Amino acid sequence: MEAIEYASSDEIEKVISTFGRLDVENLDDPNRFFVGILDKYSRALDEEEAFRLISYEGHNIKYEKNFIEFVLRCIREYPDFHIFVRNFKSINNRELKKKFDSEEVKLVLNMKKSITEDSLIKIKDISIIKLILSLSTREVFFSNFFFGSFVVIGNFDLSFPVYCSNKETFNDCTKMASENGLFIRTN
């Protein structure tokens, strides 16, 4: 697929030198980063609130646009953008067909043919970026979205961990999140 390009070995090395590994969520010591959770809510919800607020069908779709706009803003501000996909071929086709329209399903199935396991990729086509992000917001497949000095990690319940290499970037991310109706909360 021509819209998808594999990162060079130099680009991979640059990401690894910043974050220690591509699967940042598995870091042994995340405390060397400024870490927060990109979320629709400003605080962690208790069990009752979570059941009431996020368990209804359509919750993720309702707020997906906020996450997409946040990522697109990040790409404009931090154009050193890569996506880490791990085991892309494992996407559950039944779940995919349940949560996406037929054109999007076709596109993802085509991408499954061209993306190898554990790949750091570059994508210039905004519609493909939105689609891969939607795979995370709709909880079909999670990717890591790298922006040079920070990474956003796809996760359940629209609670995406954010790891920043410095406080200034963390503050910038927090501001961009707020401008898109989101929060980066710290625990």
JSON list of C-alpha atoms in Angstrom, two decimals:
[
{"chain": "A", "resi": 1, "resn": "MET", "atom": "CA", "xyz": [0.00, 0.00, 0.00]},
{"chain": "A", "resi": 2, "resn": "GLU", "atom": "CA", "xyz": [1.67, 3.21, -1.13]},
{"chain": "A", "resi": 3, "resn": "ALA", "atom": "CA", "xyz": [0.19, 5.42, 1.60]},
{"chain": "A", "resi": 4, "resn": "ILE", "atom": "CA", "xyz": [2.10, 3.36, 4.18]},
{"chain": "A", "resi": 5, "resn": "GLU", "atom": "CA", "xyz": [5.85, 3.49, 4.36]},
{"chain": "A", "resi": 6, "resn": "TYR", "atom": "CA", "xyz": [8.12, 1.67, 6.79]},
{"chain": "A", "resi": 7, "resn": "ALA", "atom": "CA", "xyz": [10.33, 3.79, 9.01]},
{"chain": "A", "resi": 8, "resn": "SER", "atom": "CA", "xyz": [14.03, 3.66, 8.23]},
{"chain": "A", "resi": 9, "resn": "SER", "atom": "CA", "xyz": [16.45, 2.02, 10.63]},
{"chain": "A", "resi": 10, "resn": "ASP", "atom": "CA", "xyz": [17.65, 5.52, 11.62]},
{"chain": "A", "resi": 11, "resn": "GLU", "atom": "CA", "xyz": [14.08, 6.60, 12.42]},
{"chain": "A", "resi": 12, "resn": "ILE", "atom": "CA", "xyz": [13.50, 3.45, 14.46]},
{"chain": "A", "resi": 13, "resn": "GLU", "atom": "CA", "xyz": [16.74, 4.03, 16.33]},
{"chain": "A", "resi": 14, "resn": "LYS", "atom": "CA", "xyz": [15.73, 7.63, 17.05]},
{"chain": "A", "resi": 15, "resn": "VAL", "atom": "CA", "xyz": [12.40, 6.53, 18.57]},
{"chain": "A", "resi": 16, "resn": "ILE", "atom": "CA", "xyz": [14.10, 3.81, 20.61]},
{"chain": "A", "resi": 17, "resn": "SER", "atom": "CA", "xyz": [16.77, 6.23, 21.85]},
{"chain": "A", "resi": 18, "resn": "THR", "atom": "CA", "xyz": [14.02, 8.59, 23.05]},
{"chain": "A", "resi": 19, "resn": "PHE", "atom": "CA", "xyz": [11.66, 6.03, 24.58]},
{"chain": "A", "resi": 20, "resn": "GLY", "atom": "CA", "xyz": [13.79, 2.94, 25.19]},
{"chain": "A", "resi": 21, "resn": "ARG", "atom": "CA", "xyz": [11.54, 0.71, 23.07]},
{"chain": "A", "resi": 22, "resn": "LEU", "atom": "CA", "xyz": [8.66, 0.84, 20.58]},
{"chain": "A", "resi": 23, "resn": "ASP", "atom": "CA", "xyz": [6.17, -0.85, 22.91]},
{"chain": "A", "resi": 24, "resn": "VAL", "atom": "CA", "xyz": [6.44, 1.97, 25.43]},
{"chain": "A", "resi": 25, "resn": "GLU", "atom": "CA", "xyz": [3.56, 0.59, 27.51]},
{"chain": "A", "resi": 26, "resn": "ASN", "atom": "CA", "xyz": [5.94, -2.21, 28.58]},
{"chain": "A", "resi": 27, "resn": "LEU", "atom": "CA", "xyz": [8.68, 0.05, 29.97]},
{"chain": "A", "resi": 28, "resn": "ASP", "atom": "CA", "xyz": [10.24, -1.16, 33.21]},
{"chain": "A", "resi": 29, "resn": "ASP", "atom": "CA", "xyz": [10.72, 2.40, 34.47]},
{"chain": "A", "resi": 30, "resn": "PRO", "atom": "CA", "xyz": [8.19, 4.86, 32.99]},
{"chain": "A", "resi": 31, "resn": "ASN", "atom": "CA", "xyz": [9.04, 7.38, 35.73]},
{"chain": "A", "resi": 32, "resn": "ARG", "atom": "CA", "xyz": [11.71, 8.99, 33.58]},
{"chain": "A", "resi": 33, "resn": "PHE", "atom": "CA", "xyz": [8.86, 10.44, 31.49]},
{"chain": "A", "resi": 34, "resn": "PHE", "atom": "CA", "xyz": [6.07, 12.87, 32.21]},
{"chain": "A", "resi": 35, "resn": "VAL", "atom": "CA", "xyz": [3.07, 10.55, 32.04]},
{"chain": "A", "resi": 36, "resn": "GLY", "atom": "CA", "xyz": [-0.64, 11.28, 31.92]},
{"chain": "A", "resi": 37, "resn": "ILE", "atom": "CA", "xyz": [-3.84, 9.77, 30.59]},
{"chain": "A", "resi": 38, "resn": "LEU", "atom": "CA", "xyz": [-5.52, 11.40, 27.60]},
{"chain": "A", "resi": 39, "resn": "ASP", "atom": "CA", "xyz": [-9.21, 11.08, 28.40]},
{"chain": "A", "resi": 40, "resn": "LYS", "atom": "CA", "xyz": [-12.63, 12.62, 27.91]},
{"chain": "A", "resi": 41, "resn": "TYR", "atom": "CA", "xyz": [-12.93, 12.94, 31.68]},
{"chain": "A", "resi": 42, "resn": "SER", "atom": "CA", "xyz": [-10.75, 15.08, 33.94]},
{"chain": "A", "resi": 43, "resn": "ARG", "atom": "CA", "xyz": [-10.44, 12.37, 36.58]},
{"chain": "A", "resi": 44, "resn": "ALA", "atom": "CA", "xyz": [-10.53, 8.60, 36.85]},
{"chain": "A", "resi": 45, "resn": "LEU", "atom": "CA", "xyz": [-14.13, 7.43, 37.07]},
{"chain": "A", "resi": 46, "resn": "ASP", "atom": "CA", "xyz": [-15.30, 5.15, 39.84]},
{"chain": "A", "resi": 47, "resn": "GLU", "atom": "CA", "xyz": [-16.97, 1.87, 38.89]},
{"chain": "A", "resi": 48, "resn": "GLU", "atom": "CA", "xyz": [-20.51, 3.25, 39.04]},
{"chain": "A", "resi": 49, "resn": "GLU", "atom": "CA", "xyz": [-19.64, 6.34, 36.98]},
{"chain": "A", "resi": 50, "resn": "ALA", "atom": "CA", "xyz": [-17.79, 4.24, 34.41]},
{"chain": "A", "resi": 51, "resn": "PHE", "atom": "CA", "xyz": [-20.76, 1.93, 34.05]},
{"chain": "A", "resi": 52, "resn": "ARG", "atom": "CA", "xyz": [-23.13, 4.87, 33.66]},
{"chain": "A", "resi": 53, "resn": "LEU", "atom": "CA", "xyz": [-20.94, 7.06, 31.41]},
{"chain": "A", "resi": 54, "resn": "ILE", "atom": "CA", "xyz": [-18.86, 4.78, 29.21]},
{"chain": "A", "resi": 55, "resn": "SER", "atom": "CA", "xyz": [-20.62, 1.45, 29.04]},
{"chain": "A", "resi": 56, "resn": "TYR", "atom": "CA", "xyz": [-23.31, 2.49, 26.57]},
{"chain": "A", "resi": 57, "resn": "GLU", "atom": "CA", "xyz": [-22.85, 1.53, 22.94]},
{"chain": "A", "resi": 58, "resn": "GLY", "atom": "CA", "xyz": [-21.73, 4.56, 20.98]},
{"chain": "A", "resi": 59, "resn": "HIS", "atom": "CA", "xyz": [-19.75, 6.24, 23.78]},
{"chain": "A", "resi": 60, "resn": "ASN", "atom": "CA", "xyz": [-16.46, 5.81, 21.94]},
{"chain": "A", "resi": 61, "resn": "ILE", "atom": "CA", "xyz": [-17.93, 6.94, 18.62]},
{"chain": "A", "resi": 62, "resn": "LYS", "atom": "CA", "xyz": [-19.38, 10.04, 20.30]},
{"chain": "A", "resi": 63, "resn": "TYR", "atom": "CA", "xyz": [-15.94, 11.19, 21.48]},
{"chain": "A", "resi": 64, "resn": "GLU", "atom": "CA", "xyz": [-13.78, 9.69, 18.72]},
{"chain": "A", "resi": 65, "resn": "LYS", "atom": "CA", "xyz": [-13.69, 13.00, 16.84]},
{"chain": "A", "resi": 66, "resn": "ASN", "atom": "CA", "xyz": [-12.04, 14.69, 19.85]},
{"chain": "A", "resi": 67, "resn": "PHE", "atom": "CA", "xyz": [-9.21, 12.14, 19.79]},
{"chain": "A", "resi": 68, "resn": "ILE", "atom": "CA", "xyz": [-8.83, 12.39, 16.01]},
{"chain": "A", "resi": 69, "resn": "GLU", "atom": "CA", "xyz": [-8.67, 16.19, 16.14]},
{"chain": "A", "resi": 70, "resn": "PHE", "atom": "CA", "xyz": [-6.13, 15.99, 18.97]},
{"chain": "A", "resi": 71, "resn": "VAL", "atom": "CA", "xyz": [-3.87, 13.66, 16.96]},
{"chain": "A", "resi": 72, "resn": "LEU", "atom": "CA", "xyz": [-4.20, 15.77, 13.81]},
{"chain": "A", "resi": 73, "resn": "ARG", "atom": "CA", "xyz": [-3.23, 18.84, 15.83]},
{"chain": "A", "resi": 74, "resn": "CYS", "atom": "CA", "xyz": [-0.25, 16.94, 17.24]},
{"chain": "A", "resi": 75, "resn": "ILE", "atom": "CA", "xyz": [0.84, 16.02, 13.71]},
{"chain": "A", "resi": 76, "resn": "ARG", "atom": "CA", "xyz": [0.73, 19.70, 12.69]},
{"chain": "A", "resi": 77, "resn": "GLU", "atom": "CA", "xyz": [2.72, 20.74, 15.77]},
{"chain": "A", "resi": 78, "resn": "TYR", "atom": "CA", "xyz": [5.09, 17.73, 15.87]},
{"chain": "A", "resi": 79, "resn": "PRO", "atom": "CA", "xyz": [5.43, 16.43, 12.28]},
{"chain": "A", "resi": 80, "resn": "ASP", "atom": "CA", "xyz": [8.01, 13.75, 13.20]},
{"chain": "A", "resi": 81, "resn": "PHE", "atom": "CA", "xyz": [5.10, 11.28, 13.26]},
{"chain": "A", "resi": 82, "resn": "HIS", "atom": "CA", "xyz": [5.20, 7.47, 13.27]},
{"chain": "A", "resi": 83, "resn": "ILE", "atom": "CA", "xyz": [2.79, 4.72, 14.23]},
{"chain": "A", "resi": 84, "resn": "PHE", "atom": "CA", "xyz": [3.91, 1.50, 15.86]},
{"chain": "A", "resi": 85, "resn": "VAL", "atom": "CA", "xyz": [1.68, -1.44, 14.99]},
{"chain": "A", "resi": 86, "resn": "ARG", "atom": "CA", "xyz": [2.19, -4.76, 16.67]},
{"chain": "A", "resi": 87, "resn": "ASN", "atom": "CA", "xyz": [0.66, -7.93, 15.26]},
{"chain": "A", "resi": 88, "resn": "PHE", "atom": "CA", "xyz": [-1.60, -6.00, 12.85]},
{"chain": "A", "resi": 89, "resn": "LYS", "atom": "CA", "xyz": [-2.64, -9.23, 11.16]},
{"chain": "A", "resi": 90, "resn": "SER", "atom": "CA", "xyz": [-4.36, -10.27, 14.39]},
{"chain": "A", "resi": 91, "resn": "ILE", "atom": "CA", "xyz": [-7.21, -7.78, 13.92]},
{"chain": "A", "resi": 92, "resn": "ASN", "atom": "CA", "xyz": [-10.46, -9.62, 14.50]},
{"chain": "A", "resi": 93, "resn": "ASN", "atom": "CA", "xyz": [-12.35, -9.39, 11.19]},
{"chain": "A", "resi": 94, "resn": "ARG", "atom": "CA", "xyz": [-15.73, -10.00, 12.82]},
{"chain": "A", "resi": 95, "resn": "GLU", "atom": "CA", "xyz": [-15.16, -7.16, 15.30]},
{"chain": "A", "resi": 96, "resn": "LEU", "atom": "CA", "xyz": [-13.89, -4.97, 12.45]},
{"chain": "A", "resi": 97, "resn": "LYS", "atom": "CA", "xyz": [-17.04, -5.58, 10.39]},
{"chain": "A", "resi": 98, "resn": "LYS", "atom": "CA", "xyz": [-19.20, -4.81, 13.42]},
{"chain": "A", "resi": 99, "resn": "LYS", "atom": "CA", "xyz": [-17.59, -1.42, 14.07]},
{"chain": "A", "resi": 100, "resn": "PHE", "atom": "CA", "xyz": [-16.72, -0.06, 10.60]},
{"chain": "A", "resi": 101, "resn": "ASP", "atom": "CA", "xyz": [-18.48, 0.45, 7.29]},
{"chain": "A", "resi": 102, "resn": "SER", "atom": "CA", "xyz": [-17.67, -1.77, 4.32]},
{"chain": "A", "resi": 103, "resn": "GLU", "atom": "CA", "xyz": [-15.23, 0.68, 2.67]},
{"chain": "A", "resi": 104, "resn": "GLU", "atom": "CA", "xyz": [-13.24, 1.06, 5.88]},
{"chain": "A", "resi": 105, "resn": "VAL", "atom": "CA", "xyz": [-13.22, -2.72, 6.36]},
{"chain": "A", "resi": 106, "resn": "LYS", "atom": "CA", "xyz": [-11.83, -3.16, 2.83]},
{"chain": "A", "resi": 107, "resn": "LEU", "atom": "CA", "xyz": [-9.10, -0.63, 3.52]},
{"chain": "A", "resi": 108, "resn": "VAL", "atom": "CA", "xyz": [-8.08, -2.31, 6.80]},
{"chain": "A", "resi": 109, "resn": "LEU", "atom": "CA", "xyz": [-8.07, -5.75, 5.14]},
{"chain": "A", "resi": 110, "resn": "ASN", "atom": "CA", "xyz": [-5.77, -4.33, 2.43]},
{"chain": "A", "resi": 111, "resn": "MET", "atom": "CA", "xyz": [-3.50, -2.85, 5.10]},
{"chain": "A", "resi": 112, "resn": "LYS", "atom": "CA", "xyz": [-3.39, -6.24, 6.86]},
{"chain": "A", "resi": 113, "resn": "LYS", "atom": "CA", "xyz": [-1.83, -7.67, 3.69]},
{"chain": "A", "resi": 114, "resn": "SER", "atom": "CA", "xyz": [0.89, -5.03, 3.52]},
{"chain": "A", "resi": 115, "resn": "ILE", "atom": "CA", "xyz": [1.88, -4.38, 7.16]},
{"chain": "A", "resi": 116, "resn": "THR", "atom": "CA", "xyz": [4.25, -6.90, 8.65]},
{"chain": "A", "resi": 117, "resn": "GLU", "atom": "CA", "xyz": [4.45, -7.78, 12.32]},
{"chain": "A", "resi": 118, "resn": "ASP", "atom": "CA", "xyz": [5.79, -5.21, 14.79]},
{"chain": "A", "resi": 119, "resn": "SER", "atom": "CA", "xyz": [6.32, -2.34, 12.36]},
{"chain": "A", "resi": 120, "resn": "LEU", "atom": "CA", "xyz": [7.05, 1.32, 12.83]},
{"chain": "A", "resi": 121, "resn": "ILE", "atom": "CA", "xyz": [5.31, 3.00, 9.92]},
{"chain": "A", "resi": 122, "resn": "LYS", "atom": "CA", "xyz": [4.90, 6.46, 8.45]},
{"chain": "A", "resi": 123, "resn": "ILE", "atom": "CA", "xyz": [1.64, 7.54, 6.88]},
{"chain": "A", "resi": 124, "resn": "LYS", "atom": "CA", "xyz": [1.04, 10.76, 4.98]},
{"chain": "A", "resi": 125, "resn": "ASP", "atom": "CA", "xyz": [-2.61, 10.13, 4.08]},
{"chain": "A", "resi": 126, "resn": "ILE", "atom": "CA", "xyz": [-4.78, 11.72, 6.79]},
{"chain": "A", "resi": 127, "resn": "SER", "atom": "CA", "xyz": [-7.70, 9.38, 6.06]},
{"chain": "A", "resi": 128, "resn": "ILE", "atom": "CA", "xyz": [-5.49, 6.34, 6.78]},
{"chain": "A", "resi": 129, "resn": "ILE", "atom": "CA", "xyz": [-4.20, 7.97, 9.98]},
{"chain": "A", "resi": 130, "resn": "LYS", "atom": "CA", "xyz": [-7.81, 8.59, 11.07]},
{"chain": "A", "resi": 131, "resn": "LEU", "atom": "CA", "xyz": [-8.70, 4.99, 10.28]},
{"chain": "A", "resi": 132, "resn": "ILE", "atom": "CA", "xyz": [-5.81, 3.55, 12.29]},
{"chain": "A", "resi": 133, "resn": "LEU", "atom": "CA", "xyz": [-6.67, 5.87, 15.16]},
{"chain": "A", "resi": 134, "resn": "SER", "atom": "CA", "xyz": [-10.31, 4.76, 14.92]},
{"chain": "A", "resi": 135, "resn": "LEU", "atom": "CA", "xyz": [-9.16, 1.17, 15.31]},
{"chain": "A", "resi": 136, "resn": "SER", "atom": "CA", "xyz": [-7.86, 2.26, 18.73]},
{"chain": "A", "resi": 137, "resn": "THR", "atom": "CA", "xyz": [-10.81, 4.44, 19.75]},
{"chain": "A", "resi": 138, "resn": "ARG", "atom": "CA", "xyz": [-13.22, 1.64, 18.81]},
{"chain": "A", "resi": 139, "resn": "GLU", "atom": "CA", "xyz": [-11.07, -0.89, 20.68]},
{"chain": "A", "resi": 140, "resn": "VAL", "atom": "CA", "xyz": [-10.45, -3.18, 17.69]},
{"chain": "A", "resi": 141, "resn": "PHE", "atom": "CA", "xyz": [-6.65, -2.77, 17.57]},
{"chain": "A", "resi": 142, "resn": "PHE", "atom": "CA", "xyz": [-4.32, -0.53, 19.57]},
{"chain": "A", "resi": 143, "resn": "SER", "atom": "CA", "xyz": [-1.33, 1.33, 18.14]},
{"chain": "A", "resi": 144, "resn": "ASN", "atom": "CA", "xyz": [1.31, 3.66, 19.55]},
{"chain": "A", "resi": 145, "resn": "PHE", "atom": "CA", "xyz": [1.39, 7.13, 17.96]},
{"chain": "A", "resi": 146, "resn": "PHE", "atom": "CA", "xyz": [4.86, 8.72, 18.16]},
{"chain": "A", "resi": 147, "resn": "PHE", "atom": "CA", "xyz": [5.45, 12.46, 17.77]},
{"chain": "A", "resi": 148, "resn": "GLY", "atom": "CA", "xyz": [9.19, 12.82, 18.29]},
{"chain": "A", "resi": 149, "resn": "SER", "atom": "CA", "xyz": [9.24, 13.81, 21.97]},
{"chain": "A", "resi": 150, "resn": "PHE", "atom": "CA", "xyz": [6.01, 12.13, 23.07]},
{"chain": "A", "resi": 151, "resn": "VAL", "atom": "CA", "xyz": [3.86, 9.11, 22.38]},
{"chain": "A", "resi": 152, "resn": "VAL", "atom": "CA", "xyz": [0.12, 8.46, 22.69]},
{"chain": "A", "resi": 153, "resn": "ILE", "atom": "CA", "xyz": [-0.79, 4.83, 23.34]},
{"chain": "A", "resi": 154, "resn": "GLY", "atom": "CA", "xyz": [-4.14, 3.43, 22.22]},
{"chain": "A", "resi": 155, "resn": "ASN", "atom": "CA", "xyz": [-6.03, 1.84, 25.11]},
{"chain": "A", "resi": 156, "resn": "PHE", "atom": "CA", "xyz": [-9.45, 0.78, 26.34]},
{"chain": "A", "resi": 157, "resn": "ASP", "atom": "CA", "xyz": [-12.20, 3.16, 27.48]},
{"chain": "A", "resi": 158, "resn": "LEU", "atom": "CA", "xyz": [-10.72, 6.12, 25.57]},
{"chain": "A", "resi": 159, "resn": "SER", "atom": "CA", "xyz": [-8.05, 6.40, 28.27]},
{"chain": "A", "resi": 160, "resn": "PHE", "atom": "CA", "xyz": [-4.85, 6.71, 26.25]},
{"chain": "A", "resi": 161, "resn": "PRO", "atom": "CA", "xyz": [-1.55, 6.92, 28.15]},
{"chain": "A", "resi": 162, "resn": "VAL", "atom": "CA", "xyz": [0.72, 9.78, 27.05]},
{"chain": "A", "resi": 163, "resn": "TYR", "atom": "CA", "xyz": [4.48, 9.66, 27.69]},
{"chain": "A", "resi": 164, "resn": "CYS", "atom": "CA", "xyz": [6.41, 12.92, 27.19]},
{"chain": "A", "resi": 165, "resn": "SER", "atom": "CA", "xyz": [10.17, 13.26, 27.32]},
{"chain": "A", "resi": 166, "resn": "ASN", "atom": "CA", "xyz": [10.00, 16.70, 28.95]},
{"chain": "A", "resi": 167, "resn": "LYS", "atom": "CA", "xyz": [7.68, 18.95, 30.97]},
{"chain": "A", "resi": 168, "resn": "GLU", "atom": "CA", "xyz": [7.31, 21.56, 28.21]},
{"chain": "A", "resi": 169, "resn": "THR", "atom": "CA", "xyz": [5.99, 18.97, 25.77]},
{"chain": "A", "resi": 170, "resn": "PHE", "atom": "CA", "xyz": [3.69, 17.58, 28.47]},
{"chain": "A", "resi": 171, "resn": "ASN", "atom": "CA", "xyz": [2.28, 21.08, 29.01]},
{"chain": "A", "resi": 172, "resn": "ASP", "atom": "CA", "xyz": [1.84, 21.56, 25.24]},
{"chain": "A", "resi": 173, "resn": "CYS", "atom": "CA", "xyz": [0.01, 18.23, 24.99]},
{"chain": "A", "resi": 174, "resn": "THR", "atom": "CA", "xyz": [-2.23, 19.15, 27.91]},
{"chain": "A", "resi": 175, "resn": "LYS", "atom": "CA", "xyz": [-3.10, 22.45, 26.22]},
{"chain": "A", "resi": 176, "resn": "MET", "atom": "CA", "xyz": [-3.82, 20.76, 22.86]},
{"chain": "A", "resi": 177, "resn": "ALA", "atom": "CA", "xyz": [-5.98, 18.16, 24.62]},
{"chain": "A", "resi": 178, "resn": "SER", "atom": "CA", "xyz": [-7.99, 20.90, 26.32]},
{"chain": "A", "resi": 179, "resn": "GLU", "atom": "CA", "xyz": [-8.48, 22.70, 23.00]},
{"chain": "A", "resi": 180, "resn": "ASN", "atom": "CA", "xyz": [-10.03, 19.47, 21.68]},
{"chain": "A", "resi": 181, "resn": "GLY", "atom": "CA", "xyz": [-12.38, 18.82, 24.59]},
{"chain": "A", "resi": 182, "resn": "LEU", "atom": "CA", "xyz": [-10.06, 16.32, 26.27]},
{"chain": "A", "resi": 183, "resn": "PHE", "atom": "CA", "xyz": [-7.91, 16.18, 29.39]},
{"chain": "A", "resi": 184, "resn": "ILE", "atom": "CA", "xyz": [-4.53, 14.75, 30.22]},
{"chain": "A", "resi": 185, "resn": "ARG", "atom": "CA", "xyz": [-4.91, 13.72, 33.80]},
{"chain": "A", "resi": 186, "resn": "THR", "atom": "CA", "xyz": [-2.18, 12.60, 36.13]},
{"chain": "A", "resi": 187, "resn": "ASN", "atom": "CA", "xyz": [-2.68, 10.26, 39.03]}
]
